[in-house]
Coordinates of C-alpha atoms in Angstrom, one line a residue:
X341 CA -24.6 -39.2 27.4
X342 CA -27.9 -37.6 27.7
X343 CA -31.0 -39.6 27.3
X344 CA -33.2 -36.7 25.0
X345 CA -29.9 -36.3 22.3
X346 CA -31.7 -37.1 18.9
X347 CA -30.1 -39.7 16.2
X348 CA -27.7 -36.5 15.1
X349 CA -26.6 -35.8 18.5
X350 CA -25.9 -39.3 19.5
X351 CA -24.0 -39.6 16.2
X352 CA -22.2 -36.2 16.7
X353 CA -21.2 -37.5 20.5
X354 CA -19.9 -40.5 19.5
X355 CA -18.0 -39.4 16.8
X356 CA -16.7 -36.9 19.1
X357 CA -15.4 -39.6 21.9
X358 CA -13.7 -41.0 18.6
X359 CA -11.6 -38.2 17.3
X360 CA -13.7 -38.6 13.8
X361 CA -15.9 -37.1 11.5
X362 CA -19.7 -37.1 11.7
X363 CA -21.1 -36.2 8.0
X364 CA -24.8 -35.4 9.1
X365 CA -25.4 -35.3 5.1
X366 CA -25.7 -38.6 4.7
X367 CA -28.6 -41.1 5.9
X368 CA -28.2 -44.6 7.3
X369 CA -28.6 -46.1 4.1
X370 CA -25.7 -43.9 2.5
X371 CA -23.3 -44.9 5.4
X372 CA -24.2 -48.7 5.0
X373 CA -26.7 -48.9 8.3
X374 CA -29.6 -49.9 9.2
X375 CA -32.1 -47.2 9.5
X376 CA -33.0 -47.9 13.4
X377 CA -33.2 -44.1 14.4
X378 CA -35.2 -42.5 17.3
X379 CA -37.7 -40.2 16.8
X380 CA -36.0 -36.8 17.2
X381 CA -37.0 -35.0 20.7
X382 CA -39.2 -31.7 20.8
X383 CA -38.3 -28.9 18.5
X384 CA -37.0 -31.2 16.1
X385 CA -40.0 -31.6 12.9
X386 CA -39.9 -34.1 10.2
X387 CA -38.5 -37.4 9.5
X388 CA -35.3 -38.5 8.7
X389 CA -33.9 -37.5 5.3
X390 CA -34.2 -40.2 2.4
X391 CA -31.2 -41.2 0.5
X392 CA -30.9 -40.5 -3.2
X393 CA -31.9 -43.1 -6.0
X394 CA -28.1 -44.7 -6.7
X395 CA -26.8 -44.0 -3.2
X396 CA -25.3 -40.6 -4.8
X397 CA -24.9 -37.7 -2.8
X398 CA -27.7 -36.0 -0.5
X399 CA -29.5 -33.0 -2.2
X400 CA -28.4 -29.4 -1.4
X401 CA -25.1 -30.8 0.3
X402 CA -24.4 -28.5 2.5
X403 CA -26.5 -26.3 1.9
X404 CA -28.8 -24.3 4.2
X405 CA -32.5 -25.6 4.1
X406 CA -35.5 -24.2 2.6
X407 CA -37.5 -22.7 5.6
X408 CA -39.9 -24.7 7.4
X409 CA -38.0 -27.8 6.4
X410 CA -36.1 -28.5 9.0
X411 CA -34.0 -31.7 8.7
X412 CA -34.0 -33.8 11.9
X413 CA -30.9 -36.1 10.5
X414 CA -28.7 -33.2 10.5
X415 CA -30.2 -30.9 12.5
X416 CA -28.2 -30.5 16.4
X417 CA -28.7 -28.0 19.3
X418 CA -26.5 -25.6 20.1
X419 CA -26.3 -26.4 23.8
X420 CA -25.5 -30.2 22.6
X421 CA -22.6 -28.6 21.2
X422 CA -21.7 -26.2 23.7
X423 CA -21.9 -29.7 26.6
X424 CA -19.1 -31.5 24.2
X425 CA -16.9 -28.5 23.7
X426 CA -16.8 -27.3 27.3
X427 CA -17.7 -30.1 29.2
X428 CA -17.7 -33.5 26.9
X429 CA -17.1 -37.0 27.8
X430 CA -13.8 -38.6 27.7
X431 CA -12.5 -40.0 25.0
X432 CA -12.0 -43.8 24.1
X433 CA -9.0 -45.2 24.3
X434 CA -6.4 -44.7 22.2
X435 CA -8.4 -41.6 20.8
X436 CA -8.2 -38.3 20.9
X437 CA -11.6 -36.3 21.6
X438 CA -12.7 -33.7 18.8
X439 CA -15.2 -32.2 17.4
X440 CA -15.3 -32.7 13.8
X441 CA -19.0 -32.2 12.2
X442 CA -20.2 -31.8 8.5
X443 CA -22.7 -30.6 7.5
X444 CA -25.0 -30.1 10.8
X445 CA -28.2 -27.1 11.1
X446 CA -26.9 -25.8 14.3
X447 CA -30.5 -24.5 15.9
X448 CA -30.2 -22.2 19.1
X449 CA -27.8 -19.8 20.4
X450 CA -24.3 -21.0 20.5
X451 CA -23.0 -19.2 23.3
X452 CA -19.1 -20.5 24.0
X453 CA -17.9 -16.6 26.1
X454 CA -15.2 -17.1 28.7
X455 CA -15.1 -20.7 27.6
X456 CA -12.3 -22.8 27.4
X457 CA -12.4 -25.6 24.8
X458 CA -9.7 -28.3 24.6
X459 CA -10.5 -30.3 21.7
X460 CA -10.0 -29.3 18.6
X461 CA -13.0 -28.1 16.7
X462 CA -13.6 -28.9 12.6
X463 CA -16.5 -27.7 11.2
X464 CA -17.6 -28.3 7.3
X465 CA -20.8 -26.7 5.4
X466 CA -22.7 -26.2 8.5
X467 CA -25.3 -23.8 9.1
X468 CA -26.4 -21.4 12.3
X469 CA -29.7 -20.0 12.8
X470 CA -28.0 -17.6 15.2
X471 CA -25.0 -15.9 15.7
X472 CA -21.9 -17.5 17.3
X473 CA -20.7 -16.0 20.8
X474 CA -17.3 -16.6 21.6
X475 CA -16.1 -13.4 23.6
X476 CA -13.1 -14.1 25.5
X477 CA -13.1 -18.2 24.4
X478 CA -9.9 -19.7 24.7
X479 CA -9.7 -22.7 21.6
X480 CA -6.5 -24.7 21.0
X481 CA -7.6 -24.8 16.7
X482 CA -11.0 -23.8 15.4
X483 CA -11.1 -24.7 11.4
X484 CA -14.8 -23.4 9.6
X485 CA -15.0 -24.1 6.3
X486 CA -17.5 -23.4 4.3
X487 CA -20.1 -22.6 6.8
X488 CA -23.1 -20.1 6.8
X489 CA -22.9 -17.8 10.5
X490 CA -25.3 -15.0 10.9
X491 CA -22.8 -13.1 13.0
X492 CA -19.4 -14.3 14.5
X493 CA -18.8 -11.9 17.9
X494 CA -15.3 -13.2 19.3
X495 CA -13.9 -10.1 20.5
X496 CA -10.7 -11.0 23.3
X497 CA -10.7 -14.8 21.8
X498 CA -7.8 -16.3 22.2
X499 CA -6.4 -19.3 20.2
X500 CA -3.3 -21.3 20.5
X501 CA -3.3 -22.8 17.1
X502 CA -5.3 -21.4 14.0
X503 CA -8.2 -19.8 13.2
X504 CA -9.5 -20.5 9.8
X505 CA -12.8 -19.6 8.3
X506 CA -12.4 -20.3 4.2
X507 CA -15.5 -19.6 2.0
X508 CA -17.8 -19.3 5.0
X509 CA -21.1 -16.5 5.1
X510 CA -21.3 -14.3 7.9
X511 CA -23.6 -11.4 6.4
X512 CA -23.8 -9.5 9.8
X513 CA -20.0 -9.2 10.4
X514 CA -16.9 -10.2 12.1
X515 CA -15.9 -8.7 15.7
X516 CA -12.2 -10.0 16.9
X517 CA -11.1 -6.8 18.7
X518 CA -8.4 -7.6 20.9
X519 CA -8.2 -11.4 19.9
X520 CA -4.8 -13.4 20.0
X521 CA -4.2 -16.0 17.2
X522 CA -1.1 -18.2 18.0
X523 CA -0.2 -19.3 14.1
X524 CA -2.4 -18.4 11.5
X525 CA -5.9 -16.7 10.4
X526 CA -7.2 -17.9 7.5
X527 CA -10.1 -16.0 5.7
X528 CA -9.7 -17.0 2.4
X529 CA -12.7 -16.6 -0.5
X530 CA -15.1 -15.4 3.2
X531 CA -18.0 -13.5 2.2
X532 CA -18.8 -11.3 5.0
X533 CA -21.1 -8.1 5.2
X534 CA -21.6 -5.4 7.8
X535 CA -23.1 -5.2 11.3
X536 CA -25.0 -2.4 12.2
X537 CA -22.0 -0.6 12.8
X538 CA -20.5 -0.8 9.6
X539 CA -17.9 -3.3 9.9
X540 CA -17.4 -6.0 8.4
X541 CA -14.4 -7.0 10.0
X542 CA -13.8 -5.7 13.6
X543 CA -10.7 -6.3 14.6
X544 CA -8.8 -3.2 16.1
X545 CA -6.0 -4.9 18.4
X546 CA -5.7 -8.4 16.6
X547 CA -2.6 -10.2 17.5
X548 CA -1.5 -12.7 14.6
X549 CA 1.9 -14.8 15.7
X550 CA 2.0 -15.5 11.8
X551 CA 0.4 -15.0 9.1
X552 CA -2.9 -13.1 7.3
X553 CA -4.4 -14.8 4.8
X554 CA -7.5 -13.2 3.4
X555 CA -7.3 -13.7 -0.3
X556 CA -10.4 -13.4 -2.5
X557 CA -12.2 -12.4 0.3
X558 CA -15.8 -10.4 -0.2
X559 CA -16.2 -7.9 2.4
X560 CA -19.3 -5.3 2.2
X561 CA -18.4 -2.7 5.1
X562 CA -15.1 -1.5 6.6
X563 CA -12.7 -3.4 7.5
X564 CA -10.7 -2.2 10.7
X565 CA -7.5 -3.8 12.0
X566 CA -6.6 -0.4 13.6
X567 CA -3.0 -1.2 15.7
X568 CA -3.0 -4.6 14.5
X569 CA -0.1 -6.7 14.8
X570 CA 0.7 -9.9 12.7
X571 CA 3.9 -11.4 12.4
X572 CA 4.1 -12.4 9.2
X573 CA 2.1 -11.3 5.9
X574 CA -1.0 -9.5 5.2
X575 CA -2.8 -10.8 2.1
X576 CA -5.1 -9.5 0.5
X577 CA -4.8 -10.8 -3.1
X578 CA -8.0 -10.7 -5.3
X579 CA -9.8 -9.6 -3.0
X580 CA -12.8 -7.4 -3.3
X581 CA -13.3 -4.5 -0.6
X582 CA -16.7 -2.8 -1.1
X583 CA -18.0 0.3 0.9
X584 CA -18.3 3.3 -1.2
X585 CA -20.4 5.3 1.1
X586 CA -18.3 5.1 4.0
X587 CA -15.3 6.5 4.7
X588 CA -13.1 3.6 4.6
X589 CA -13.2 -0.1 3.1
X590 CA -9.8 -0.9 4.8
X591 CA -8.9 0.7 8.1
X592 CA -5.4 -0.3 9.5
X593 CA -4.1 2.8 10.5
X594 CA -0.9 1.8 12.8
X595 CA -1.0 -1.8 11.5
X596 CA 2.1 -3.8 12.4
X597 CA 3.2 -6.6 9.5
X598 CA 6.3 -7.9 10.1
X599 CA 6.5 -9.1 6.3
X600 CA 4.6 -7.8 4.1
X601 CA 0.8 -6.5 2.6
X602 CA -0.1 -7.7 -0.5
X603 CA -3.0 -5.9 -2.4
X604 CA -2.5 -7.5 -5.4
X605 CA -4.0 -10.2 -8.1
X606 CA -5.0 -13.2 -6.2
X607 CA -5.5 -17.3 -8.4
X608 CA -8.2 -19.8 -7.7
X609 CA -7.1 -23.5 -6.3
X610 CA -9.0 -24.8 -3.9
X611 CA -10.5 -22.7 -1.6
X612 CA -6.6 -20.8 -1.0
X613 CA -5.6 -18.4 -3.4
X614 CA -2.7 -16.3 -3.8
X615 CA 0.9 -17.0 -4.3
X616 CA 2.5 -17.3 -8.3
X617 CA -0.2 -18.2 -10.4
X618 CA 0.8 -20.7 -12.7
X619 CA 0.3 -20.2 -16.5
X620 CA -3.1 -19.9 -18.2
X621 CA -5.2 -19.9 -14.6
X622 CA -8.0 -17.4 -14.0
X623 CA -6.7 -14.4 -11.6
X624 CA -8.7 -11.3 -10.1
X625 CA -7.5 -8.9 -9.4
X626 CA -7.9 -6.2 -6.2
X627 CA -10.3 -4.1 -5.8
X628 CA -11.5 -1.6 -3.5
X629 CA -14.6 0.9 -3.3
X630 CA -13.9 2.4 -0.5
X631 CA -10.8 4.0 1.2
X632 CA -7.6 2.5 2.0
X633 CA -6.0 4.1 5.2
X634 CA -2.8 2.8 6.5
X635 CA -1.5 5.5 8.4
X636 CA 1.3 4.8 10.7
X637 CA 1.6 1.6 9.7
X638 CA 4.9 -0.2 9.8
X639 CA 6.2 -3.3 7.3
X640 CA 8.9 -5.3 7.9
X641 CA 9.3 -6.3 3.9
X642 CA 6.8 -4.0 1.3
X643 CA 3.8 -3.2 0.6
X644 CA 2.6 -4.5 -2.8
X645 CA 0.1 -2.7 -4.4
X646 CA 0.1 -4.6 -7.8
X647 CA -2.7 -5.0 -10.5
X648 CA -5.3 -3.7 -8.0
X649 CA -8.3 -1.0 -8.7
X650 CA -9.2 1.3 -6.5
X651 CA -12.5 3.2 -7.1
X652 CA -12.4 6.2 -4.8
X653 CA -15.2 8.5 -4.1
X654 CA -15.7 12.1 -2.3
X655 CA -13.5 12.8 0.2
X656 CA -11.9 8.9 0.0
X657 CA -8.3 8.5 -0.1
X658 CA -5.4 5.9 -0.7
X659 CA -3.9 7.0 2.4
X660 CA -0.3 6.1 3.7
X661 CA 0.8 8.8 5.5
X662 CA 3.8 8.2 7.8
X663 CA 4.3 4.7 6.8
X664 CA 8.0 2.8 7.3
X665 CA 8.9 0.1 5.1
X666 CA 11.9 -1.0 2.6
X667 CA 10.0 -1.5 -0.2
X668 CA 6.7 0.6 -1.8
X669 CA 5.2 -0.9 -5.0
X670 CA 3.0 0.7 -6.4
X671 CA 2.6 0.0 -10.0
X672 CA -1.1 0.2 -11.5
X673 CA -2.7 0.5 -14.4
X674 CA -5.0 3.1 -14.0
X675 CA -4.8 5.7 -11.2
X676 CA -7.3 5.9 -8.4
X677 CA -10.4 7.8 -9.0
X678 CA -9.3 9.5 -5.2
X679 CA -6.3 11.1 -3.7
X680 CA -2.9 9.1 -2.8
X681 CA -1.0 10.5 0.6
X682 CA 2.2 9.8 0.9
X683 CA 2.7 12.8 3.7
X684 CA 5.6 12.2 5.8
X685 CA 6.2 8.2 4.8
X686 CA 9.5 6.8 4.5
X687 CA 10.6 4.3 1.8
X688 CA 13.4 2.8 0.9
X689 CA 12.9 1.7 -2.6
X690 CA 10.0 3.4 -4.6
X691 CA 8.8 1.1 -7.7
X692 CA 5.9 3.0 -9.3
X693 CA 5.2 3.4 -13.4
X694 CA 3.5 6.9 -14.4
X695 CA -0.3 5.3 -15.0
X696 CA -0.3 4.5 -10.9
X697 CA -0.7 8.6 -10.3
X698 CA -3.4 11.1 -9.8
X699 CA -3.4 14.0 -12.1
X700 CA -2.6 17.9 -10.4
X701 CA -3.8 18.0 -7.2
X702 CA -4.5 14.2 -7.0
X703 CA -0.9 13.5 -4.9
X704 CA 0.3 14.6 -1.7
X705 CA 4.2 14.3 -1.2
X706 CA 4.9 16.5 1.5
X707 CA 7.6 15.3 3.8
X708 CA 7.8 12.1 1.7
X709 CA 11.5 10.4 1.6
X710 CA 12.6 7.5 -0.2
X711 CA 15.9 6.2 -1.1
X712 CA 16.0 5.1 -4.6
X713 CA 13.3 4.8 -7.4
X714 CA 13.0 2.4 -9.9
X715 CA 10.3 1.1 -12.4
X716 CA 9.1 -2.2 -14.2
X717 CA 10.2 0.1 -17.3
X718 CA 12.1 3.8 -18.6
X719 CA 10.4 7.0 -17.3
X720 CA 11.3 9.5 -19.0
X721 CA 12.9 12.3 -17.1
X722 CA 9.9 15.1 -18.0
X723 CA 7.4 12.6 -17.0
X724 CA 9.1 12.6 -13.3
X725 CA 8.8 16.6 -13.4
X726 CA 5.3 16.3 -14.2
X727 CA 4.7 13.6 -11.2
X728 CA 6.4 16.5 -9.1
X729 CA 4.3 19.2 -10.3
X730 CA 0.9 17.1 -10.1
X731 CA 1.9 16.8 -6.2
X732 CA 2.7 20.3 -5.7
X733 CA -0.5 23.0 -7.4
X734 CA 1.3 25.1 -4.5
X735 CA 5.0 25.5 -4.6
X736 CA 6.8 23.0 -2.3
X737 CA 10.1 23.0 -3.4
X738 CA 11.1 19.5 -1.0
X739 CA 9.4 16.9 -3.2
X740 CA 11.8 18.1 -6.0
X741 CA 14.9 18.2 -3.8
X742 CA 14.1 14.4 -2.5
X743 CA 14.0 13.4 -6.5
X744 CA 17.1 14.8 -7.0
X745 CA 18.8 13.7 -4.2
X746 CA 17.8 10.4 -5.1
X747 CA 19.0 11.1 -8.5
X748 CA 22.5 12.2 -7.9
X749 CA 22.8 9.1 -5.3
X750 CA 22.3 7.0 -8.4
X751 CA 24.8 8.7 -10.5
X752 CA 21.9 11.0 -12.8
X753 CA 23.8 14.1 -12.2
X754 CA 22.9 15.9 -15.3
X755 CA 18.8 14.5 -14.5
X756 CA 19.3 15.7 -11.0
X757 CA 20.1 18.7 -12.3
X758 CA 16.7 19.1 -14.8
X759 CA 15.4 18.8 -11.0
X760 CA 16.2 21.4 -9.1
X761 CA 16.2 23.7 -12.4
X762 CA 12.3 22.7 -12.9
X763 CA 11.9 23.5 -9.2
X764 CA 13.3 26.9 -9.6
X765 CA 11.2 27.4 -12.3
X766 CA 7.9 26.3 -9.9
X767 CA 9.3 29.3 -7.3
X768 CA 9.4 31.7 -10.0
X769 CA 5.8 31.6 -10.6
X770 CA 5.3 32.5 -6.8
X771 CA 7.6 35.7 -7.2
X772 CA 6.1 39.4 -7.3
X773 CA 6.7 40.9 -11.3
X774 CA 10.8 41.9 -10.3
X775 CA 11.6 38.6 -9.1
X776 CA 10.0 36.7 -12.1
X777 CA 12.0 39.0 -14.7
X778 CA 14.9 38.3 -13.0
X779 CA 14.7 35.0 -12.7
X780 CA 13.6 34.2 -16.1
X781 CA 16.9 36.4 -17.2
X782 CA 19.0 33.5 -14.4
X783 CA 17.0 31.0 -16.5
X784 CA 18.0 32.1 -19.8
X785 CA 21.2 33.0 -19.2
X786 CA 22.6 30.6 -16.8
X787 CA 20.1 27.8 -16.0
X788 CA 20.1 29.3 -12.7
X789 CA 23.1 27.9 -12.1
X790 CA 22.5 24.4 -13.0
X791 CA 23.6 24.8 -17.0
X792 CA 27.2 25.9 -16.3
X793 CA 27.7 25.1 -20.2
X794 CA 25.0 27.7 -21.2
X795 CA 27.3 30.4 -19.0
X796 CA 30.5 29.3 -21.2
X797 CA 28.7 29.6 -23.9
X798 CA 27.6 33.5 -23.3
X799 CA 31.2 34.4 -21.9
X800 CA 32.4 32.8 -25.4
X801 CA 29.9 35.2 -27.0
X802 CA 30.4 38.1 -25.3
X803 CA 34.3 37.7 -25.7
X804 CA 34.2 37.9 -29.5
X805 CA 30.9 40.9 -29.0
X806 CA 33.7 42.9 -27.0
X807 CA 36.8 42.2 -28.9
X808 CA 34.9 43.4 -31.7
X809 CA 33.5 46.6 -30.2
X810 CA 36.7 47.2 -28.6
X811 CA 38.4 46.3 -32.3
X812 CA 36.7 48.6 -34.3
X813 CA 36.9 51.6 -32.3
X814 CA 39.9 54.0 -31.7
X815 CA 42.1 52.7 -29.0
X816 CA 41.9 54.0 -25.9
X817 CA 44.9 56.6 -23.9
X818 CA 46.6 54.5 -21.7
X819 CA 46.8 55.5 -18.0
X820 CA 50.0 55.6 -17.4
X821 CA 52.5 58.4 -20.3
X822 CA 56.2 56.1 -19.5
X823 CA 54.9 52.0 -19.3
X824 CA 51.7 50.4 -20.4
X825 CA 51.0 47.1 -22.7
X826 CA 50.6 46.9 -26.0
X827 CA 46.8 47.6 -26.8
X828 CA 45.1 43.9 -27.6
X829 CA 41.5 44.1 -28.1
X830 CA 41.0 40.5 -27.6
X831 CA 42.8 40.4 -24.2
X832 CA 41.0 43.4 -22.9
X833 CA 37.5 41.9 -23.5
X834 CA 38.5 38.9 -21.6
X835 CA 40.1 40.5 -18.9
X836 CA 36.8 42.6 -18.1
X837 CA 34.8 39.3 -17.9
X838 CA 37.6 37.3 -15.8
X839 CA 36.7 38.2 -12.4
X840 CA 39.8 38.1 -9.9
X841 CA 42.1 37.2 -12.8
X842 CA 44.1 40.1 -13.6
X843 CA 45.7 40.0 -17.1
X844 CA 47.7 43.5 -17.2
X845 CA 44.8 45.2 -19.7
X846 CA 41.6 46.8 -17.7
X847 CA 43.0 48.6 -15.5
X848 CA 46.1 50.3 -18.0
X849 CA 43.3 52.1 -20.5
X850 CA 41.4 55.0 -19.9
X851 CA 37.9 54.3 -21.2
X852 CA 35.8 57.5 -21.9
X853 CA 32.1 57.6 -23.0
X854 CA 29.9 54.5 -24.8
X855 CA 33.2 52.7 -24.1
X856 CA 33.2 52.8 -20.4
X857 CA 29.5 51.8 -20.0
X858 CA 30.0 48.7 -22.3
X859 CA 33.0 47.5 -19.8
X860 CA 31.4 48.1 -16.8
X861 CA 28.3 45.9 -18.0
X862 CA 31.2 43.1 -19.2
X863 CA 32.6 43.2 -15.6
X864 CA 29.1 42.5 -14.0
X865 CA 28.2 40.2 -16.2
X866 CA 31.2 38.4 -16.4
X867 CA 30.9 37.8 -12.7
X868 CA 28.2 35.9 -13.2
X869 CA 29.2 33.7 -15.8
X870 CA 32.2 32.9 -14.1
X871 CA 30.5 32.1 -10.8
X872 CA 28.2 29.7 -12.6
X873 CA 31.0 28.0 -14.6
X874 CA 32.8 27.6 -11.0
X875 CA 29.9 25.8 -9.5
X876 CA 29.0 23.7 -11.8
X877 CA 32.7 22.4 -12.1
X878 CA 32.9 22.0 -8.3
X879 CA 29.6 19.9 -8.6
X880 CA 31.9 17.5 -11.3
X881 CA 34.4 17.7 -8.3
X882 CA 32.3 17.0 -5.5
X883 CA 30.8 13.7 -7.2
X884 CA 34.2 12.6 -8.3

C-alpha cells in the first residue's frame, strides 16, 4: 500500500483486497467506528464530513459537490484508482479482488487506454472531474450506475462481460467506435449530450454478443451506430432522441440486430424500463427530433415502431431504405412531421394503420416489397388507394402492383382488382389528350378490363339496342336467292357481337345503308366486350 493514500484510499484499497463495497458516503460514525482518520495528503482540502443528527443518511448522497467544497472522506485520485485496476495488490484469502466504490469524487484524469483490468469494476453515484479514457481497455465487467462523467472516450474497448451505465451523466458524449461487448450494454434512463462533434453516442462498428438496452435514455446529439452489430435486441423504448438541427438523431445505417429494434413506449421500475408494462404504471413514450436513418440495416425479428413521435424538420427523414426484416410495425398515431422512405426495403409482414402516413408527397415506396399487410384494425380499401397515391405525386405504377399482388395472395381478388383499376386511372392522367379520351371510354365501358361484369352488362344492352333496330326495320335481302335462314332479329344482333362464334345469321343478309354502319360498330364493339368478359373469367380460373 502506499504510505500518502488518504483515509478514502486506504478504505477504497482495502475494500478492494476484500471483494466488498466501500460507501465513501458515510463517515466513521455512520459505519460504527471510531473516527481515527489521517489528515488527507496535498490536494485534498477540508475535514472529514460530519454525520447527520440521528445517524440518517449523508447529505446530497451521491451527489456532486458544491464547488470549492471538496470532501476529503470521499474524495480519491484517479491514479489511486488506475494503481488498483491495473496493478493492485492481491487479494486476501478466500477473496476475490474488486473494485466496488460508492459514492467516491474521482479528482484527476483517469486514464485506463491499452489497459487490461482483471477485476471486476462497480461503480455507484460517483463523480469525475475529468473525462474517463479507456481507449483500447480490455475489462472482464464494468457496471456504472448512476454516476456523473464529463466525457467517456472508449473507442476499441473491449469487454468480456457487460458494460452497463444506467442513469449515469456524461454531458460531453460517448465514443465506443469499434468496441466489443461480450453479453450486454446497458444504457438505460443515461443522460448523455454531445461532444464537439455532435454525437452523443459514437459508436460506428460496436459489436454487442447480446443485447441493447437503452431504454428511457436522453440523448442531446446524434446518435451513430453506423455497421453495428448486436446479437440480440435493440431498445429503444421511451426514449427521448433530441437533435433537431442536425441531420440525424439516430444514425444506424447498415445496423445488424439479430432480433429486433424497438422504438416504442418504454415503463419505469427501477432504473430498467421496457418490456410489458403492467396495468395502471406511468409509460413514455418515443420520441425523436431529429432523423431516423436506418438504411441497410438488417433484423433478424421486426422492427417496432409503436406509440413513438417523431418530430421531423427540413430535409429530416424516417429513413429505411433497403432494410430486410420479417416483420415492419409501424403503427402511430400521428404521422411524422418529415418524409418516411421505404425505397427498395423488403418486408415480410407490413402492420401499419392509416394515421402512421405522410400526406402526398410525404412517402416514398419505390422498389418497396412486402409480403402481406395487416392492421391492429379494418382499412378500408379506398383508404389503401389513397396511401398509394400519397407515395406516388408522379405516376409509378409498381407500388400499386405490390398492393395487389399482396392482395390476390390473400384471396381479395375483387380489392386487388380496385388496384390495378385505380393504377390505370393514375397512368391516364400522364397520357397526351387521345390517350385520356380513350381510356376514360376503357374506364367506362369495361373497367379497363378489371369489371368484366360492366362488359356483360353493355353486350346485354347492346343486344336488346340491335335486336330492336334490327326489329323495326325492313328485313334485309338475303345473300344467297336458293338457301338462307329464317330472318331472326334477335339472333342477328348477337351474332354481330359474338366474335369467333358463328351462328348462321351475319354473314347470310345483305346490309345496305344506316344498317351496315350500325353492324360494323356491333362487330368492333362486341370484340371488346367479349375479350374483357374472357379475361376476367380466366382470372376466376387462374385463382381456382
Amino acid at each position: 500500500m502506499p504510505v500518502d493514500l488518504t483515509t478514502a484510499e486506504r478504505r477504497m484499497w482495502d475494500a478492494y483486497r476484500r471483494g466488498e463495497t466501500c460507501d465513501l458516503r458515510l463517515g466513521p460514525a455512520e459505519r460504527g467506528e471510531p473516527d481515527t482518520a489521517a489528515e488527507p495528503s496535498d490536494g485534498a482540502a477540508g475535514a472529514l464530513p460530519q454525520p447527520r443528527a440521528g445517524g440518517g443518511e449523508p447529505e446530497a448522497r451521491g451527489a456532486r459537490p458544491a464547488d470549492g467544497d471538496a470532501d476529503p472522506g470521499r474524495t480519491v485520485r484517479a491514479e489511486v484508482v488506475a494503481l488498483l485496476l491495473l496493478d493492485g495488490p492481491p487479494s486476501e484469502p478466500g477473496r476475490v479482488a474488486a473494485l466496488k466504490l460508492t459514492g467516491a469524487l474521482v479528482t484527476g484524469l483517469l486514464n485506463l487506454s491499452g489497459g487490461h483490468v482483471q477485476p471486476y469494476v462497480e461503480l455507484r453515484e460517483c463523480h469525475f472531474d475529468h473525462q474517463l479514457l479507456l481507449p483500447a481497455c480490455h475489462f472482464t465487467t464494468v457496471r456504472m450506475v448512476r454516476c456523473e462523467v464529463p466525457r467517456i472516450e472508449a473507442a476499441r474497448l473491449n469487454s468480456e462481460g457487460d458494460l452497463h451505465l444506467p442513469q449515469c451523466t456524461v454531458p460531453g458524449g460517448i465514443r465506443l467506435t469499434d468496441a466489443h461487448i461480450g453479453t450486454d450494454l446497458v444504457l438505460n434512463q443515461l443522460t448523455v449530450g454531445q461532444s464537439r462533434s455532435g454525437h452523443s453516442i459514437a459508436a460506428d462498428g460496436l459489436t454487442v454478443a447480446q443485447d441493447v438496452e437503452a431504454e428511457l435514455l436522453e440523448s442531446t446529439g446524434e446518435i451513430s451506430l453506423r455497421s453495428a452489430r448486436i446479437g440480440g435486441r435493440l431498445s429503444l423504448r421511451g426514449s427521448a432522441l433530441h437533435n433537431p438541427y442536425g441531420r440525424y438523431a439516430l444514425n444506424a445505417a447498415r445496423i445488424t440486430v439479430e432480433h429486433t429494434l424497438y422504438l416504442s413506449s418504454g415503463w419505469f421500475s427501477g432504473y430498467l424500463g421496457g418490456g410489458t408494462p403492467p396495468a395502471g404504471v406511468h409509460t413514455q413514450r418515443f420520441t425523436s427530433e431529429g432523423g431516423i436513418r436506418l438504411d441497410d440495416g438488417r433484423f433478424g425479428n421486426a422492427v417496432i415502431a409503436d406509440k413513438a413521435h417523431f418530430r421531423l424538420t427540413g430535409t429530416q427523414q424516417l429513413s429505411l431504405r433497403r432494410v430486410q426484416t420479417p416483420e415492419l410495425r409501424l403503427v402511430l398515431d400521428e404521422p411524422p412531421s418529415g418524409r418516411i422512405s421505404l425505397a427498395g426495403a423488403r418486408v415480410g409482414n407490413l402492420t401499419d394503420r392509416p394515421s402512421s402516413w405522410p400526406g402526398r408527397g410525404g412517402i416514398d415506396l419505390a422498389g418497396f416489397s412486402y409480403e402481406s399487410l395487416s392492421s391492429p384494425s379494418p382499412v378500408p380499401l379506398d383508404q389503401r388507394i389513397a396511401w398509394l397515391a400519397d407515395a406516388t405525386p408522379e405516376y409509378n405504377p409498381e407500388p400499386y402492383e405490390t398492393l395487389a399482388q399482396v392482395l390476390r395472395h390473400g384471396g381479395e381478388d375483387s380489392q386487388a382488382r380496385e388496384v390495378l383499376l385505380a393504377k390505370q386511372r393514375r397512368r391516364r392522367e400522364t397520357l397526351p389528350l387521345a390517350g385520356m379520351m380513350w381510356g376514360w371510354l376503357q374506364d367506362v365501358t369495361v373497367g379497363y378490363g378489371y369489371r368484366p361484369g360492366r362488359a356483360a352488362l353493355w353486350m346485354a344492352v347492346l343486344w336488346a339496342a340491335g335486336t330492336l333496330y334490327f326489329g323495326l326495320g325492313h328485313p334485309p335481302e338475303p345473300v344467297d336467292d336458293h338457301a338462307w335462314p329464317h330472318w331472326n332479329p334477335a339472333l342477328f344482333a348477337l351474332d354481330l357481337l359474338l366474335p369467333v362464334v358463328d351462328l348462321g345469321q351475319s354473314h347470310a343478309w345483305r346490309l345496305g345503308g344506316a344498317a351496315q354502319w350500325v353492324a360494323a360498330a356491333m362487330t368492333m364493339v362486341g370484340w371488346v366486350l367479349a375479350s374483357t368478359v374472357v379475361t376476367g373469367a380466366s382470372r376466376l380460373l387462374r385463382r381456382g
